[in-house]
Coordinates of C-alpha atoms in Angstrom, one line a residue:
M2 CA 0.0 0.0 0.0
K3 CA 2.9 2.4 0.8
S4 CA 4.4 1.9 -2.7
V5 CA 1.0 2.5 -4.3
K6 CA 0.5 5.7 -2.3
T7 CA 4.0 6.9 -3.2
T8 CA 3.2 6.3 -6.9
L9 CA 0.0 8.2 -6.6
V10 CA 1.7 11.2 -5.0
A11 CA 4.4 11.1 -7.7
L12 CA 1.7 11.1 -10.4
L13 CA -0.1 13.9 -8.8
A14 CA 3.1 15.9 -8.5
G15 CA 3.8 15.3 -12.1
A16 CA 0.3 16.5 -13.0
V17 CA 0.9 19.7 -11.1
L18 CA 4.2 20.2 -12.8
I19 CA 2.5 19.8 -16.2
L20 CA 0.0 22.4 -15.1
A21 CA 2.8 24.7 -14.2
M22 CA 4.1 24.7 -17.8
S23 CA 0.7 25.1 -19.5
G24 CA -0.9 28.5 -20.1
I25 CA 0.8 30.4 -17.3
A26 CA 4.2 31.1 -18.7
Q27 CA 3.5 34.8 -18.7
A28 CA 4.3 35.0 -15.0
K29 CA 8.0 34.7 -14.0
T30 CA 7.1 32.9 -10.8
T31 CA 3.9 31.1 -10.2
I32 CA 3.0 29.3 -7.0
R33 CA -0.1 27.3 -6.1
L34 CA -1.9 27.8 -2.9
A35 CA -3.7 24.5 -2.0
Y36 CA -6.3 24.3 0.8
E37 CA -9.4 22.4 1.8
N38 CA -11.7 25.3 2.4
N39 CA -14.4 26.2 -0.1
P40 CA -14.6 29.4 -2.2
G41 CA -16.2 32.2 -0.2
E42 CA -15.2 30.9 3.2
P43 CA -13.1 33.4 5.3
L44 CA -9.9 31.6 4.7
D45 CA -10.5 31.7 0.9
Q46 CA -11.2 35.4 1.2
V47 CA -7.8 35.9 2.9
A48 CA -6.0 33.8 0.4
H49 CA -7.4 36.1 -2.3
K50 CA -6.1 39.0 -0.3
W51 CA -2.6 37.5 -0.2
A52 CA -2.7 36.8 -3.9
D53 CA -3.7 40.4 -4.6
L54 CA -0.9 41.7 -2.4
V55 CA 1.7 39.5 -4.1
K56 CA 0.6 40.6 -7.5
E57 CA 0.6 44.3 -6.6
R58 CA 4.0 44.3 -4.8
S59 CA 5.7 42.3 -7.6
N60 CA 4.1 44.2 -10.4
G61 CA 2.7 40.9 -11.7
E62 CA 6.1 39.1 -11.7
V63 CA 5.0 36.7 -9.0
E64 CA 1.6 35.1 -9.0
L65 CA -0.3 33.0 -6.5
L66 CA -2.8 30.6 -8.1
L67 CA -5.6 29.5 -5.7
F68 CA -6.7 25.8 -5.5
P69 CA -9.5 25.6 -2.9
S70 CA -11.7 22.6 -2.1
S71 CA -8.8 20.1 -2.0
Q72 CA -8.5 20.3 -5.8
L73 CA -4.9 19.2 -5.6
G74 CA -5.4 16.4 -3.1
G75 CA -5.2 16.0 0.7
K76 CA -2.9 17.9 2.9
K77 CA -0.4 15.1 3.5
D78 CA -0.1 14.4 -0.2
I79 CA 0.4 18.1 -0.9
L80 CA 3.2 18.2 1.7
E81 CA 4.9 15.2 0.0
M82 CA 4.6 17.0 -3.4
A83 CA 6.2 20.1 -1.8
K84 CA 9.1 18.0 -0.5
M85 CA 9.6 16.8 -4.1
G86 CA 10.1 20.3 -5.3
V87 CA 6.7 21.2 -6.7
N88 CA 5.8 24.9 -6.7
V89 CA 3.0 24.5 -4.2
I90 CA 2.2 25.9 -0.8
T91 CA -0.4 24.5 1.5
I92 CA -1.9 25.6 4.8
C93 CA -1.1 23.5 7.8
D94 CA -1.8 23.6 11.5
A95 CA 0.9 22.7 13.9
G96 CA -0.6 19.3 14.5
F97 CA 0.3 18.2 11.0
L98 CA 3.8 19.7 11.3
A99 CA 4.3 17.6 14.5
D100 CA 4.6 14.6 12.2
Y101 CA 8.0 16.1 11.2
V102 CA 9.0 18.0 14.3
P103 CA 7.2 16.7 17.4
D104 CA 7.3 19.8 19.5
F105 CA 5.1 21.7 17.0
G106 CA 2.2 19.6 18.4
I107 CA 1.9 21.6 21.6
L108 CA 0.7 24.6 19.5
V109 CA -2.6 22.7 18.9
G110 CA -3.0 21.7 22.6
P111 CA -6.4 22.2 24.2
Y112 CA -6.9 25.5 26.0
L113 CA -3.2 26.4 25.6
A114 CA -3.7 30.1 25.9
E115 CA -6.3 32.7 26.8
S116 CA -6.3 34.4 23.4
P117 CA -5.0 34.1 19.9
E118 CA -2.8 37.1 20.5
K119 CA -0.8 35.3 23.2
I120 CA -0.2 32.3 20.8
F121 CA 1.0 34.6 18.1
K122 CA 3.6 35.9 20.5
L123 CA 5.2 32.5 20.5
F124 CA 5.9 32.8 16.8
K125 CA 8.3 35.6 17.4
T126 CA 10.4 33.7 19.9
G127 CA 13.7 31.9 19.5
W128 CA 12.0 28.7 20.5
Y129 CA 9.7 28.9 17.5
N130 CA 12.5 29.9 15.1
D131 CA 14.4 26.8 16.2
L132 CA 11.4 24.6 15.3
A133 CA 11.2 26.2 11.9
K134 CA 14.8 25.4 11.3
Q135 CA 14.3 21.8 12.3
L136 CA 11.4 21.7 9.8
E137 CA 13.6 22.9 7.0
S138 CA 16.0 20.0 7.7
K139 CA 13.0 17.8 7.0
G140 CA 12.4 19.4 3.6
L141 CA 9.6 21.9 4.5
H142 CA 9.7 25.7 4.5
I143 CA 7.4 27.9 6.6
V144 CA 6.3 30.9 4.5
T145 CA 4.1 32.6 7.0
S146 CA 2.9 31.7 10.4
N147 CA 0.5 34.4 11.7
W148 CA -2.8 33.3 10.2
L149 CA -5.8 32.7 12.4
Y150 CA -7.7 29.7 11.2
G151 CA -10.3 30.1 13.9
V152 CA -11.3 29.0 17.4
R153 CA -12.6 25.4 17.2
H154 CA -16.1 24.7 18.3
M155 CA -18.5 21.8 17.7
V156 CA -21.8 20.9 16.0
T157 CA -23.5 17.7 17.1
T158 CA -26.6 15.7 16.4
K159 CA -27.3 15.6 20.2
P160 CA -26.9 18.5 22.7
V161 CA -23.6 18.5 24.6
K162 CA -23.5 20.6 27.8
S163 CA -20.8 18.8 29.8
P164 CA -18.2 16.0 29.4
A165 CA -20.9 13.5 30.6
D166 CA -22.9 14.3 27.4
M167 CA -19.8 13.9 25.2
K168 CA -19.1 10.3 26.4
G169 CA -19.1 7.9 23.5
L170 CA -20.0 10.4 20.9
K171 CA -18.1 10.0 17.6
I172 CA -16.7 13.4 16.8
R173 CA -14.8 14.0 13.6
V174 CA -11.3 15.4 14.1
P175 CA -8.3 16.0 11.7
N176 CA -5.9 13.1 11.6
N177 CA -3.4 14.4 14.0
R178 CA -2.5 12.9 17.4
I179 CA -2.9 15.8 19.7
Q180 CA -6.4 16.7 18.6
I181 CA -7.4 13.1 18.8
A182 CA -6.0 12.9 22.3
A183 CA -7.7 16.2 23.3
L184 CA -11.1 15.0 22.2
K185 CA -10.6 11.7 23.8
S186 CA -9.6 13.3 27.1
M187 CA -12.9 15.3 27.0
G188 CA -14.9 12.1 26.7
A189 CA -15.5 11.8 23.0
T190 CA -14.6 9.0 20.6
P191 CA -12.5 10.9 18.1
T192 CA -13.0 9.8 14.5
P193 CA -10.4 11.1 12.0
M194 CA -11.6 11.6 8.4
P195 CA -11.0 14.0 5.5
L196 CA -13.1 17.2 5.8
G197 CA -14.9 16.4 2.5
E198 CA -16.3 13.2 3.9
V199 CA -17.8 14.7 7.1
Y200 CA -21.2 15.9 5.7
P201 CA -22.3 12.5 4.4
A202 CA -20.9 10.8 7.5
L203 CA -23.1 13.0 9.7
T204 CA -26.1 12.4 7.4
Q205 CA -25.6 8.7 7.6
G206 CA -25.1 8.6 11.3
I207 CA -21.5 7.3 11.0
I208 CA -20.4 10.2 13.3
D209 CA -22.3 12.3 15.9
G210 CA -20.6 15.6 15.4
A211 CA -17.6 17.5 14.2
E212 CA -15.3 20.2 15.5
N213 CA -13.8 23.1 13.5
P214 CA -13.9 26.9 13.4
L215 CA -17.4 28.2 12.9
S216 CA -16.5 29.4 9.4
V217 CA -15.6 25.9 8.3
L218 CA -18.6 24.3 10.1
Y219 CA -20.8 26.8 8.2
G220 CA -19.0 26.7 4.9
Q221 CA -19.2 22.9 4.8
K222 CA -22.9 23.1 5.8
L223 CA -22.3 20.7 8.7
Y224 CA -25.0 22.5 10.8
E225 CA -27.6 21.0 8.5
P226 CA -27.3 17.4 9.7
A227 CA -25.9 18.4 13.1
K228 CA -28.3 21.0 14.6
Y229 CA -26.7 21.7 18.0
I230 CA -23.9 24.3 18.3
E231 CA -21.5 24.0 21.2
L232 CA -19.1 27.0 21.6
I233 CA -16.6 24.8 23.3
G234 CA -13.6 26.9 22.2
Y235 CA -11.2 24.1 23.0
L236 CA -8.5 25.1 20.5
T237 CA -7.3 28.4 19.0
M238 CA -6.2 27.3 15.6
T239 CA -3.4 29.3 14.1
A240 CA -2.1 28.3 10.7
Q241 CA 1.2 28.1 8.8
W242 CA 1.6 28.1 5.0
V243 CA 4.2 25.6 4.1
G244 CA 6.1 24.8 0.9
G245 CA 9.1 22.6 0.0
Q246 CA 12.5 23.7 1.0
A247 CA 13.9 22.4 -2.3
Y248 CA 11.6 24.7 -4.2
F249 CA 12.2 27.7 -2.0
D250 CA 16.0 27.2 -2.4
T251 CA 15.5 27.9 -6.1
L252 CA 13.7 31.3 -5.5
P253 CA 15.5 34.6 -5.4
A254 CA 15.9 36.0 -1.9
D255 CA 13.7 39.0 -2.7
V256 CA 10.8 36.7 -3.8
V257 CA 11.1 34.7 -0.6
T258 CA 11.0 37.9 1.4
L259 CA 8.0 39.2 -0.6
L260 CA 6.0 36.0 0.1
Q261 CA 6.7 36.1 3.8
E262 CA 6.0 39.9 4.2
T263 CA 2.7 39.8 2.2
G264 CA 1.8 36.5 3.9
D265 CA 2.2 38.1 7.3
E266 CA 0.1 41.1 6.2
A267 CA -2.7 38.8 5.0
G268 CA -2.4 37.0 8.3
L269 CA -3.2 40.2 10.1
Y270 CA -6.2 40.6 7.8
S271 CA -7.3 37.0 8.7
R272 CA -7.8 37.9 12.4
K273 CA -10.1 40.8 11.4
V274 CA -12.1 38.6 9.0
M275 CA -12.5 35.7 11.5
A276 CA -13.7 37.9 14.3
E277 CA -16.3 39.5 12.1
E278 CA -17.5 36.3 10.5
D279 CA -18.0 34.3 13.7
E280 CA -20.7 36.6 15.0
K281 CA -22.5 36.6 11.7
I282 CA -22.2 32.8 11.3
I283 CA -23.8 32.1 14.7
K284 CA -26.8 34.2 13.8
K285 CA -27.1 32.5 10.4
M286 CA -27.0 29.0 11.9
I287 CA -29.6 29.8 14.5
A288 CA -31.8 31.4 11.8
D289 CA -31.5 28.2 9.8
G290 CA -32.8 26.1 12.7
S291 CA -29.7 25.3 14.8
T292 CA -29.8 25.5 18.6
L293 CA -27.0 27.1 20.7
V294 CA -26.1 24.9 23.7
D295 CA -25.0 26.4 27.0
V296 CA -21.6 24.5 27.5
D297 CA -19.7 24.0 30.8
T298 CA -16.3 25.0 29.2
A299 CA -14.6 25.0 32.6
A300 CA -15.3 21.2 33.0
F301 CA -13.9 20.5 29.5
R302 CA -10.8 22.6 30.2
E303 CA -10.1 20.7 33.4
M304 CA -10.5 17.3 31.7
S305 CA -8.3 18.3 28.8
K306 CA -5.2 18.9 31.0
S307 CA -4.3 15.2 30.8
T308 CA -3.6 15.6 27.1
Y309 CA -0.3 17.3 27.7
S310 CA 1.1 14.2 29.5
Q311 CA 0.6 11.9 26.5
F312 CA 3.5 12.9 24.3
P313 CA 6.8 11.4 25.5
E314 CA 8.4 12.4 22.2
W315 CA 8.2 16.1 23.2
T316 CA 11.1 17.8 24.7
P317 CA 11.0 17.3 28.5
G318 CA 9.3 20.3 30.3
L319 CA 7.9 21.6 27.0
Y320 CA 4.5 22.5 28.4
E321 CA 6.0 24.5 31.3
K322 CA 8.4 26.2 28.9
V323 CA 5.6 27.3 26.6
Q324 CA 3.5 28.6 29.5
K325 CA 6.5 30.6 30.7
L326 CA 6.9 32.1 27.2
L327 CA 3.2 32.9 27.1
A328 CA 3.4 34.7 30.4
E329 CA 6.3 37.0 29.4

């Protein structure tokens, strides 16, 4: 199975390289942005903002081509393509990057910080810079880190007010260990699956709920089969855009700087967009028949603490170090 998957990734990479040479030669540098989110979702709006900034600042010499809705494949496949030198960037949370550098995983720990702003402070520390360098040695290059993907909440087919209500419910999570561990610590039966499969899984009763930022829950229409909204807020999800180090080594230094600076500027815009959208989305979901559940978040926060003791591959004392950095 591994050899088959490797072959498929190679074929997909080849297809993207063919696309790179067809019909877009007018731009000196073209890079694909690949992401799961659908057109019109907040993240897609911010991706368009980034593309506009790059085009404007480079006078059209650099172009970002957007591929939403998993058009180029799943996240792990895109990362493998990037490592092979394909001109593609994909959005990743730290949970996925933990597959390459384990300490990244703590950045998607439950209830890690009181606000997104505190987490963004971590990205300006020497600790985070060291993680980024370790990732480069694995063949991946972080382009920009300061995007807010959103605070992760839930929609369910049954109301969940406390951990007792969560017990045994199958909740879809991304396929990364720390989010799986976090949901399990809070009483759920975490069920990893690709985002595109979640709606039919809810409709067919295969799962009982899903967690994600409100913009994604709404954009994927998951509130239609799962009518209960729980503002559990267990994870503030920041995001990194990641490409292959092999490809970035071929780019002029000024282009790399351009991508990072405009990416950071778009990241600041993402925080504004997400804050505005969340309030609108809750109203829309309720208007469409959803019920907002009063959740005992303190109980979930307390239960989630055991998550941080389940990762022996982390640097010893990592949680305490990160908490100290957050307090500075």
